[in-house]
Structures are given as C-alpha cells and as structure tokens.
mmCIF file of N, CA and C in Angstrom:
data_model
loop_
_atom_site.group_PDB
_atom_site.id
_atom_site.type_symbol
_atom_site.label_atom_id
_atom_site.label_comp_id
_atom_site.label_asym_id
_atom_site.label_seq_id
_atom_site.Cartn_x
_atom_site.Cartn_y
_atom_site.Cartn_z
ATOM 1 N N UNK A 1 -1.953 -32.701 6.990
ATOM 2 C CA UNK A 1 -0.551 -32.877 7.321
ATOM 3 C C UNK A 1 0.281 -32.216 6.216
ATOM 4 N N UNK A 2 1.373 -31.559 6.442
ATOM 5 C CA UNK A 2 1.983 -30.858 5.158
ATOM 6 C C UNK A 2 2.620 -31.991 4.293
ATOM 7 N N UNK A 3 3.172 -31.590 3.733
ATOM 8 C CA UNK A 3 3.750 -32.320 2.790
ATOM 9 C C UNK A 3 5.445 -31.485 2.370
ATOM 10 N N UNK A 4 6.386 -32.334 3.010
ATOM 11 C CA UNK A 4 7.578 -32.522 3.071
ATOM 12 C C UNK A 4 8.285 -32.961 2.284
ATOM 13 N N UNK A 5 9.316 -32.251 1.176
ATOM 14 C CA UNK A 5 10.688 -32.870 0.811
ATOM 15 C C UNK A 5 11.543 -32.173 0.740
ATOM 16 N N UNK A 6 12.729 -32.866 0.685
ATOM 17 C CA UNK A 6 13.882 -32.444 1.045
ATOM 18 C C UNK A 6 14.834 -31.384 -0.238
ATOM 19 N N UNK A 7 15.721 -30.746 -0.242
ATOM 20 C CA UNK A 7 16.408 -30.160 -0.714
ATOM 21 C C UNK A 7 17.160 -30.875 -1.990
ATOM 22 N N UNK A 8 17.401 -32.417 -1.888
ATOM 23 C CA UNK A 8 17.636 -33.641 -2.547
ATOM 24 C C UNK A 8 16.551 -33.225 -3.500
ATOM 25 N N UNK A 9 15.238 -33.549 -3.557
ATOM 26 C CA UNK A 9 14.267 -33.867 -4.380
ATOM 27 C C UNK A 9 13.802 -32.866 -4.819
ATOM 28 N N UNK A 10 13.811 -31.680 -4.634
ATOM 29 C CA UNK A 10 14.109 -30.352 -5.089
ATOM 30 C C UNK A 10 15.191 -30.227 -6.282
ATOM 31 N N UNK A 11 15.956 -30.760 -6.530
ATOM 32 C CA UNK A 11 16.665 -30.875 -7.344
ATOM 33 C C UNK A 11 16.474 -31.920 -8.411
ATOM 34 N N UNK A 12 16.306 -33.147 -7.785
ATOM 35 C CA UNK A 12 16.222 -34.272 -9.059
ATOM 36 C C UNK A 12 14.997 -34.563 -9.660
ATOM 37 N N UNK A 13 13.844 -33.739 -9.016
ATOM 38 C CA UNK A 13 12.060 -34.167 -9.347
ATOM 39 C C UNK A 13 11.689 -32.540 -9.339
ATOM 40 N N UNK A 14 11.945 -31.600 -9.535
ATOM 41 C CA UNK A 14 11.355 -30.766 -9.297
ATOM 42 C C UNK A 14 9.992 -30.276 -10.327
ATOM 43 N N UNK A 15 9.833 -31.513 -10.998
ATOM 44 C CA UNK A 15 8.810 -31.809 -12.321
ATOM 45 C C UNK A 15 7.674 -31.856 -10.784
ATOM 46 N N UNK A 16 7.825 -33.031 -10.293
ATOM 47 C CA UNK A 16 6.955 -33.567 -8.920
ATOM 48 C C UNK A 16 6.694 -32.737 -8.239
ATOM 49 N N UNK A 17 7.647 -31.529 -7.057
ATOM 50 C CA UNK A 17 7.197 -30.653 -6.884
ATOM 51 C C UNK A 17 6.650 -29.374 -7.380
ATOM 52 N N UNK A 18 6.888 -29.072 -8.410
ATOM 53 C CA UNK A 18 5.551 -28.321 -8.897
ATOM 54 C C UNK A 18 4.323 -29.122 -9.068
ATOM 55 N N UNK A 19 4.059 -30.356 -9.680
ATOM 56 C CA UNK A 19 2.932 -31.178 -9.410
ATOM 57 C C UNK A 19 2.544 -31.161 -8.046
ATOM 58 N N UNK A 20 2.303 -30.925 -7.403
ATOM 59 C CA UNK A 20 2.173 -31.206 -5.575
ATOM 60 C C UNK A 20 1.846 -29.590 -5.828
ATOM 61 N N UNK A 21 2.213 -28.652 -5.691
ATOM 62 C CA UNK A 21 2.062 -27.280 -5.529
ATOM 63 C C UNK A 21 0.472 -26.911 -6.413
ATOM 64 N N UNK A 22 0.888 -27.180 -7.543
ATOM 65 C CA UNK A 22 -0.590 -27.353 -8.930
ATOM 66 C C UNK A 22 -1.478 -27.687 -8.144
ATOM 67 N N UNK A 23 -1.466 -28.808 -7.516
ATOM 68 C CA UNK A 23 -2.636 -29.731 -7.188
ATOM 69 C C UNK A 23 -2.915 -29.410 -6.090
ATOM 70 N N UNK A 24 -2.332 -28.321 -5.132
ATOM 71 C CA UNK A 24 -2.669 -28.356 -3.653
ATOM 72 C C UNK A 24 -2.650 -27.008 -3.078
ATOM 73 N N UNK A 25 -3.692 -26.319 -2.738
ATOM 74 C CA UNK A 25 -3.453 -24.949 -2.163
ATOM 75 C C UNK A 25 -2.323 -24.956 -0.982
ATOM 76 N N UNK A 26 -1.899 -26.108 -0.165
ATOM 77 C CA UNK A 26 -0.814 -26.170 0.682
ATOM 78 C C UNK A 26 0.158 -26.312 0.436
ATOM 79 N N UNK A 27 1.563 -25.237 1.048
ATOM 80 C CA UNK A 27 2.808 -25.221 1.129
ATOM 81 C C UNK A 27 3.753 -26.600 0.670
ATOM 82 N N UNK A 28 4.702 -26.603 0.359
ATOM 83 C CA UNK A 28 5.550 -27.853 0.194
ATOM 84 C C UNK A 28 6.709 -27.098 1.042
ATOM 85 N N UNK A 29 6.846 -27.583 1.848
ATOM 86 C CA UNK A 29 7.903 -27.478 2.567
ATOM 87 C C UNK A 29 9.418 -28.330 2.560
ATOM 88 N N UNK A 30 10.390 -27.218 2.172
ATOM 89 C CA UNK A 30 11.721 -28.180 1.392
ATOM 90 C C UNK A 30 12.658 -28.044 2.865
ATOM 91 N N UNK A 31 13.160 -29.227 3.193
ATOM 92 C CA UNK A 31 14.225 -29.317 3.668
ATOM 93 C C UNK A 31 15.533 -29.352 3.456
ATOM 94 N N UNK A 32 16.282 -28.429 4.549
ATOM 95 C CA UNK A 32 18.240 -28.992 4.400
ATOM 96 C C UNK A 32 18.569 -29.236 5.615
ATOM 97 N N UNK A 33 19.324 -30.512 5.453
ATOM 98 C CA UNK A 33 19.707 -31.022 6.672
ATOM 99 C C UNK A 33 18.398 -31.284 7.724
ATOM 100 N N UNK A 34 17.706 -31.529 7.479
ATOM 101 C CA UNK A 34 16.511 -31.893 8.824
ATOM 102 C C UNK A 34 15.882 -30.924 8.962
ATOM 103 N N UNK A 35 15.965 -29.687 8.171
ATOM 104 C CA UNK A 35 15.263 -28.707 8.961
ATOM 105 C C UNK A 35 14.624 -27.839 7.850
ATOM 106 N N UNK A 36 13.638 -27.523 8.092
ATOM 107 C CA UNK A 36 12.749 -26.653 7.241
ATOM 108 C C UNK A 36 13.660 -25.495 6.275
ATOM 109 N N UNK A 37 13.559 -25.469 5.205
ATOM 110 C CA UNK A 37 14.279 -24.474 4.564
ATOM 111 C C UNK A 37 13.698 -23.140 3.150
ATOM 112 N N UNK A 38 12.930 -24.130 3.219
ATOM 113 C CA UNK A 38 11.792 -23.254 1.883
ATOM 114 C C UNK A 38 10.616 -23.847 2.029
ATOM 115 N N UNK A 39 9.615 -22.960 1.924
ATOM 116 C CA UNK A 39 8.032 -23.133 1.540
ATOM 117 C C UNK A 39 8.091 -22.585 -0.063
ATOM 118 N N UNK A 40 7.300 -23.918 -0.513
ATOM 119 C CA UNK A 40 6.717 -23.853 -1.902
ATOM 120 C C UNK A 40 5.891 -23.513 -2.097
ATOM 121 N N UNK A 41 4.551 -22.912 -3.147
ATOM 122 C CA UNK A 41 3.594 -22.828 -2.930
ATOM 123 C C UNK A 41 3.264 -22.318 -4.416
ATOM 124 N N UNK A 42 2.004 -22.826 -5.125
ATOM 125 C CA UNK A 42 1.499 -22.242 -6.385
ATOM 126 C C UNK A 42 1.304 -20.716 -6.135
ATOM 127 N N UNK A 43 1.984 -19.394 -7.397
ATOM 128 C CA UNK A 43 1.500 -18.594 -6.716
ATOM 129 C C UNK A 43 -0.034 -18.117 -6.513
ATOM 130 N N UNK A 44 -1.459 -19.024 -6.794
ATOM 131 C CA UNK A 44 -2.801 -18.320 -6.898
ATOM 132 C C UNK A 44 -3.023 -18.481 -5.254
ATOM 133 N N UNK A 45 -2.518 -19.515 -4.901
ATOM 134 C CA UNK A 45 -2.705 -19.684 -3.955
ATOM 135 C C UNK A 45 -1.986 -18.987 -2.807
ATOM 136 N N UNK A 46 -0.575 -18.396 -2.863
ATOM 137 C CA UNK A 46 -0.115 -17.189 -1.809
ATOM 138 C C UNK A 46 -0.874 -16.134 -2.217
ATOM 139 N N UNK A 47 -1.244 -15.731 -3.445
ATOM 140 C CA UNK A 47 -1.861 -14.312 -3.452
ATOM 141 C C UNK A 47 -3.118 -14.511 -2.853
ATOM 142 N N UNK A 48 -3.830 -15.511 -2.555
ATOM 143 C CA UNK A 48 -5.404 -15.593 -1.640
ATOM 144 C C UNK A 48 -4.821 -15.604 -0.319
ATOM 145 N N UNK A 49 -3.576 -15.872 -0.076
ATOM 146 C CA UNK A 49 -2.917 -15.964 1.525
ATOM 147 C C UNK A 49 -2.571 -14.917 2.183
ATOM 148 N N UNK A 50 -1.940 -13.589 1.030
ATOM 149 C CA UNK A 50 -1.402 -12.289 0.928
ATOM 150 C C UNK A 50 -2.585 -11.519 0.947
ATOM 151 N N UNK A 51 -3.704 -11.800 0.297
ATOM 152 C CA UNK A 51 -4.960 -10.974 0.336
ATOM 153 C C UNK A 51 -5.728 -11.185 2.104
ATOM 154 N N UNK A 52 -5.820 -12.482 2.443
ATOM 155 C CA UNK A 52 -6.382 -12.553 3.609
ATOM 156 C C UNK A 52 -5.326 -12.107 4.723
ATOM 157 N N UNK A 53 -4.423 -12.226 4.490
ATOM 158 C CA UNK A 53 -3.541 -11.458 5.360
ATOM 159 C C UNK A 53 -3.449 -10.073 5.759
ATOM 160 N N UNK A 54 -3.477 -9.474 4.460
ATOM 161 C CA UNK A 54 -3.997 -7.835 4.612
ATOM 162 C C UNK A 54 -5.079 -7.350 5.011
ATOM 163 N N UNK A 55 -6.131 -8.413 4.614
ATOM 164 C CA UNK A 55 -7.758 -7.869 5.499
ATOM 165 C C UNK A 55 -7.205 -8.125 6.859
ATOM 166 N N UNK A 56 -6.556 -9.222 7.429
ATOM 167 C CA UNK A 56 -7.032 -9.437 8.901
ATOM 168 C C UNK A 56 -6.162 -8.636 9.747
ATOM 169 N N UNK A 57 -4.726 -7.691 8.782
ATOM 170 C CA UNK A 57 -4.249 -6.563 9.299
ATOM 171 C C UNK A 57 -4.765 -5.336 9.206
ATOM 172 N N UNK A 58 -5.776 -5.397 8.307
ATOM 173 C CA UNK A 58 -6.617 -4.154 8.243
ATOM 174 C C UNK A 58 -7.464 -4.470 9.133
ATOM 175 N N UNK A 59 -8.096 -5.225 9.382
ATOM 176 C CA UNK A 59 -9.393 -4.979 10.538
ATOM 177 C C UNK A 59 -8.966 -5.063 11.963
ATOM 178 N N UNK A 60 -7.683 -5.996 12.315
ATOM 179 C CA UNK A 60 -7.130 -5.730 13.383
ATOM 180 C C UNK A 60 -6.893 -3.844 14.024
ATOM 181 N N UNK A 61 -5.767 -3.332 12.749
ATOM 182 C CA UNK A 61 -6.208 -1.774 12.320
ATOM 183 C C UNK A 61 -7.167 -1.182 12.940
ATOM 184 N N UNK A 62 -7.909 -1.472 12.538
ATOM 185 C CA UNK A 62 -9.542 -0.547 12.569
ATOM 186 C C UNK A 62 -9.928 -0.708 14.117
ATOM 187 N N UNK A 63 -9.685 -2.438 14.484
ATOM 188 C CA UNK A 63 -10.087 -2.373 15.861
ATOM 189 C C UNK A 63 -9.169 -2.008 17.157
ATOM 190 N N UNK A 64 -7.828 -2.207 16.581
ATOM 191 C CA UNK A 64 -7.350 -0.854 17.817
ATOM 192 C C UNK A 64 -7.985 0.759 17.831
ATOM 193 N N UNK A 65 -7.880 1.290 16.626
ATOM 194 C CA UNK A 65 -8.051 2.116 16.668
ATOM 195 C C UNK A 65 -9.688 2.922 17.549
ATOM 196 N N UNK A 66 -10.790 1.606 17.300
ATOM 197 C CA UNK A 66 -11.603 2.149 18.109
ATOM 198 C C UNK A 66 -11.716 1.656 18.916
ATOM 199 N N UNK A 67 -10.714 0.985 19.848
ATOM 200 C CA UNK A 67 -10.410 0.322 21.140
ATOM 201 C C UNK A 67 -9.753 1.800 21.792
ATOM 202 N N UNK A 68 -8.938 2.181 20.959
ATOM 203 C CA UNK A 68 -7.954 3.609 21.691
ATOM 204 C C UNK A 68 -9.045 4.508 21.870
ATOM 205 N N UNK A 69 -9.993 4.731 20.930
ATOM 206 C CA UNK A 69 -11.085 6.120 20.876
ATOM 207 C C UNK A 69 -11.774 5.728 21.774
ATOM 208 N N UNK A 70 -12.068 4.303 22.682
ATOM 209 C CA UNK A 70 -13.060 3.879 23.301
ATOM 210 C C UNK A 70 -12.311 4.067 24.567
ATOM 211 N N UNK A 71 -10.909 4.224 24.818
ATOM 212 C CA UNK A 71 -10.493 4.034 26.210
ATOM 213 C C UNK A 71 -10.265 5.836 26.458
ATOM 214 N N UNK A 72 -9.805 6.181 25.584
ATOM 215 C CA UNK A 72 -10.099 8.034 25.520
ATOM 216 C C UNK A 72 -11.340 8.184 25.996
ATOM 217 N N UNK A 73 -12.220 8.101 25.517
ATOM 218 C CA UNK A 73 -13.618 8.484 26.150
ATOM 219 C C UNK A 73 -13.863 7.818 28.042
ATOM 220 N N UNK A 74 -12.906 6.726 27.512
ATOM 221 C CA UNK A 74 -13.179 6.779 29.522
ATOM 222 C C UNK A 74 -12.290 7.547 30.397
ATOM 223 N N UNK A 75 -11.396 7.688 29.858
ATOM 224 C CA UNK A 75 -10.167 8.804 30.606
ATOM 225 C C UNK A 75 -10.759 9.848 30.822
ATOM 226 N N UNK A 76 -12.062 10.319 29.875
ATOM 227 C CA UNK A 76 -12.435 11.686 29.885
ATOM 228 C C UNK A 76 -13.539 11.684 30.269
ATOM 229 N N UNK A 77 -13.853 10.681 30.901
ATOM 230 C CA UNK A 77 -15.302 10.403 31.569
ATOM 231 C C UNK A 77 -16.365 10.377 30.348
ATOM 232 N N UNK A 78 -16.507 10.297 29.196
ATOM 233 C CA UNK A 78 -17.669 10.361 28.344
ATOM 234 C C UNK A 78 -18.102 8.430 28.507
ATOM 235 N N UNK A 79 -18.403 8.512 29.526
ATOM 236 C CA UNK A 79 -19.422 7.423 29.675
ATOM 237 C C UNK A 79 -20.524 7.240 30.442
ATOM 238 N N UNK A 80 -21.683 6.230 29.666
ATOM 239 C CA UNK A 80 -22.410 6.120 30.829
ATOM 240 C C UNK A 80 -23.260 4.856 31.284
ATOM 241 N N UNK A 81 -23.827 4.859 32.379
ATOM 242 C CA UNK A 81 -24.012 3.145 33.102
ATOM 243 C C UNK A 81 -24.676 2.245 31.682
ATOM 244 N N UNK A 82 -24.395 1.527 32.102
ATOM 245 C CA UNK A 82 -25.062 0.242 31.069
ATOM 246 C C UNK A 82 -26.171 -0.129 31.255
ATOM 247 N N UNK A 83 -26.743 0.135 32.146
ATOM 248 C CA UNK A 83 -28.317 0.597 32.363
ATOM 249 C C UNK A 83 -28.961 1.325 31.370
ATOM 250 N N UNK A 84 -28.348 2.583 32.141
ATOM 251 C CA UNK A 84 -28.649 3.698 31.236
ATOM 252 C C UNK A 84 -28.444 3.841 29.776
ATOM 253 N N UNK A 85 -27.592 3.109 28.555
ATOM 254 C CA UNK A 85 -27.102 2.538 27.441
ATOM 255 C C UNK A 85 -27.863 1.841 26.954
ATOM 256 N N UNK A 86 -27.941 0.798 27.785
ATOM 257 C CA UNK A 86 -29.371 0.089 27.196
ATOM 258 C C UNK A 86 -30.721 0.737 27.411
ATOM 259 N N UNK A 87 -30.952 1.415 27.909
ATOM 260 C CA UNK A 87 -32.364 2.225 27.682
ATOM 261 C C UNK A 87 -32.502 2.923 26.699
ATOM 262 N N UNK A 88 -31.375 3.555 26.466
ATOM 263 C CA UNK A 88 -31.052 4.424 25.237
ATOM 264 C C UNK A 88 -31.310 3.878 24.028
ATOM 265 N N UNK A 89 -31.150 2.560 23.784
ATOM 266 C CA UNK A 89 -30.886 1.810 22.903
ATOM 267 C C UNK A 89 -32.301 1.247 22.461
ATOM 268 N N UNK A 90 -33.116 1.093 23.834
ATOM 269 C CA UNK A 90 -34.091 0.347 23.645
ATOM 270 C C UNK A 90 -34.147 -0.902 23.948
ATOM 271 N N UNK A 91 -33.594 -1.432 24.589
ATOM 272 C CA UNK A 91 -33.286 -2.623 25.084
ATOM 273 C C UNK A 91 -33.260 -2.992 26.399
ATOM 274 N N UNK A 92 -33.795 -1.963 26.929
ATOM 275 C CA UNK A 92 -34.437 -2.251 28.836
ATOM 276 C C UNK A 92 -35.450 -3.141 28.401
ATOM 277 N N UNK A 93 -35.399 -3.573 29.519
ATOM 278 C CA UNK A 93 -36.784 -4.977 29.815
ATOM 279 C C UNK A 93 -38.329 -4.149 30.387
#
C-alpha cells in the first residue's frame, strides 16, 4: 500500500519523510488538497526505476523493430509454411 502524506507534513516533519524514503524503495506520495501532488522517493532507488525503464524501452525498441522487418517479409512474400519451417529447423516429428 503506498504511503501517503500530505503537503502539511511535508513541511513540519520533513525529518520523517526523508526517514520513510531511506527506509523504503517506495514512493511517498505528498498531497494538496486531497489530491496527489508530489512523489518522493530516495534517489538510489529512482535511478534503479530510470535504469529499468530504459531497458524495457529499449527492448520494446528492438521488438518493434523486428515485428516491422517480420511484416515486410510478408508483404514481400519471403515466407514459408510452418511445416516446412519446422523441418528446416529440425523439429518435424
């Protein structure tokens, strides 16, 4: 469950919220007025968030790209039965 305070306690404890941040790879989420307004966060822990973020935009990346080279080859007919693929392969029964 996250862990919530307000814009108030952000101000008068902010000793506490950095304690909470130290101690917790999860966000502190500050409120104003009822509503979400800042995410806190130690920074070791956004830079492991920023790092996995960039792999899973890099491999996303990679897999359009041979999703596009894979639908080119059918536009251009370079395919062939899945029969025939798997024999190739070695993997007929």
């Amino acid at each position: 469950m996250p862990t919530i305070r307000t814009a108030s306690d952000l101000q008068r404890n902010i000793s506490e919220i950095y304690e909470l941040c130290e101690n917790s790879p999860e966000p502190v989420y500050i409120t104003r007025n009822g509503k979400a307004d800042l995410v806190v966060m130690n920074a070791r822990s956004y830079e492991i968030h920023e790092q996995l973020r960039r792999e899973v935009f890099d491999y996303e990346m990679t897999l359009k790209e041979r999703l596009m080279a894979a639908y080119e080859d059918v536009k251009a007919g370079r395919v062939v039965p899945l029969e025939e693929a798997l024999e190739r392969m070695g993997w007929d029964d």
